[in-house]
C-alpha atoms as one frame of an Amber mdcrd trajectory, in Angstrom:
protein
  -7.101  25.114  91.288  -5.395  26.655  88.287  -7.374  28.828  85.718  -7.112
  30.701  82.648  -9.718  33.443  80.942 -10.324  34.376  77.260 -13.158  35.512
  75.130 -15.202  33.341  72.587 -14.547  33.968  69.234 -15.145  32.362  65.580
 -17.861  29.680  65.886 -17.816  26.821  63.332 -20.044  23.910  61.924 -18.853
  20.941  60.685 -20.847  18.474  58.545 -18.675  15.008  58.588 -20.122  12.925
  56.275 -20.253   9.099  56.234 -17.227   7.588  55.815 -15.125  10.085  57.453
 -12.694  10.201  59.890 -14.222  12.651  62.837 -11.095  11.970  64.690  -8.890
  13.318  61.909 -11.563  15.727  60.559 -11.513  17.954  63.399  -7.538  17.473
  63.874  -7.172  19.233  60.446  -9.368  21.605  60.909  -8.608  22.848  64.047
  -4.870  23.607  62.795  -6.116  24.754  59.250  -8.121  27.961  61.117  -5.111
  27.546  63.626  -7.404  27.640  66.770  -5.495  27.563  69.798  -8.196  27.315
  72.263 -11.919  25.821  72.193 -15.037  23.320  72.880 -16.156  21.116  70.460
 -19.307  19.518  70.680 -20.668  16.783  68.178 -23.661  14.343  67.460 -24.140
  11.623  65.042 -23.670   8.097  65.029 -19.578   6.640  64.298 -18.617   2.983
  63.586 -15.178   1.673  64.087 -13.883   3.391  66.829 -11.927   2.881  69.802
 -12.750   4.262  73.353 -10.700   4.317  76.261 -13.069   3.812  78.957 -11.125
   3.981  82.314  -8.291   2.560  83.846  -7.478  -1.360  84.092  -7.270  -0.473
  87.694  -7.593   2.306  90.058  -3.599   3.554  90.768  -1.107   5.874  88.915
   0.081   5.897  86.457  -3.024   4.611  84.456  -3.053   1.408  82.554  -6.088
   2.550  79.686  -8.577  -0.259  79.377  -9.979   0.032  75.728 -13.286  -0.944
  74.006 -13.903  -1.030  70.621 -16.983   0.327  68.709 -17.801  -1.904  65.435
 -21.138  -1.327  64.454 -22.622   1.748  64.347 -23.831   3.605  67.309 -25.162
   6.746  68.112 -23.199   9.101  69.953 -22.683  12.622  71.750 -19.640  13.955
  72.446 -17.733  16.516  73.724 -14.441  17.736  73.891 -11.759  20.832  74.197
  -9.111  22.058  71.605  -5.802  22.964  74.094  -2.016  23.454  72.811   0.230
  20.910  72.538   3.609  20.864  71.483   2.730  20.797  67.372  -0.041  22.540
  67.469  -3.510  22.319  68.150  -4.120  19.339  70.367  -8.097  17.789  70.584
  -9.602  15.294  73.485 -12.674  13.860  72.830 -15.197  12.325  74.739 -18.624
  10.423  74.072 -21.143   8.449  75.094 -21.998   5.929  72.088 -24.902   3.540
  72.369 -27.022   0.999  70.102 -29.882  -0.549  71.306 -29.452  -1.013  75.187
 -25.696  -1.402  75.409 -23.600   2.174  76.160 -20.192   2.895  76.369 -18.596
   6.181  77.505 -14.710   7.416  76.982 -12.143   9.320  75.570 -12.175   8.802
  71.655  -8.413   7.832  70.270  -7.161   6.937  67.097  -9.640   6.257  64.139
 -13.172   5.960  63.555 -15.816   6.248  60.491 -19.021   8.966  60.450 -21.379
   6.677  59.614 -24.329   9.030  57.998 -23.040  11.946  59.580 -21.658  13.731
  62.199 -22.309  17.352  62.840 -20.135  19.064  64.652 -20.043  22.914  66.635
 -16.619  24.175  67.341 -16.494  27.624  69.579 -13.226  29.346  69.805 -11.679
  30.884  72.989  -9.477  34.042  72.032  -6.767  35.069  74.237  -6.503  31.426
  76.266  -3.301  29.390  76.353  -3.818  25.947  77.950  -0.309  24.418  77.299
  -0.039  20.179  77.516   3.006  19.461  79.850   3.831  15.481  81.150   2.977
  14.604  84.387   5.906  12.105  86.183   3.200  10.458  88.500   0.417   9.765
  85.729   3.357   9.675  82.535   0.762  11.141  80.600   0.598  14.868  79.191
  -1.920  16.977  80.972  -3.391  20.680  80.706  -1.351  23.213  82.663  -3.385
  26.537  82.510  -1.070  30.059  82.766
């Protein structure tokens, strides 16, 4: 186990209106207040979005298996704000259901607010979680200090 300590600090809401981009949203604001380190958490409902909702199949490195979310559906999500090498880097995850079919994964690329997604955004001063690429999983993963 690796670790890392800090403080909380600012505290933000977020009030995505429909239409939106979440995704992008929180990208730009996270490096507009130029927060290093944080947990985002967000409710609302999002249409046109992409999950990635596992592997194809259980070995390293990973093949994603995607699903994509057309209509709307409400969703919960949560997430953490680390550094990666430009800046600010977000992953997202949710749970996004309408009527009795759920999905669950890590939200990539685009997606629409549709009515509104509010979102809470709580800073960690003094943390440094940098992203560094793994050989065995060739994908870029936290490495606490």
């Amino acid at each position: 186990m690796k670790y890392t300590s800090g403080t909380c600090g600012r505290i933000f809401y977020l009030h995505i209106e429909h239409g939106e981009d979440p995704i992008q949203t929180m990208n730009a604001f996270v490096r507009e207040h130029e927060i290093k380190a944080g947990i985002i958490h967000f409710i609302g409902a999002v249409k046109n979005a992409k999950l990635v909702t596992g592997p194809e199949v259980d070995h390293i490195p990973p093949i994603p298996h995607s699903e994509s979310v057309v209509l709307a559906h409400e969703l919960i999500g949560t997430g953490f704000i680390r550094t990666g090498d430009d800046g600010p880097a977000i992953h997202l995850h949710i749970s996004a259901g309408r009527g009795d079919q759920v999905l669950t994964g890590c939200l990539r690329g685009e997606a629409k607010a549709f009515i509104l997604v509010e979102v809470m955004i709580i800073e960690c001063q003094g943390m440094n979680i940098p992203m560094i690429y793994n050989k065995d999983t060739k994908l870029m993963l936290p490495a606490p200090k």
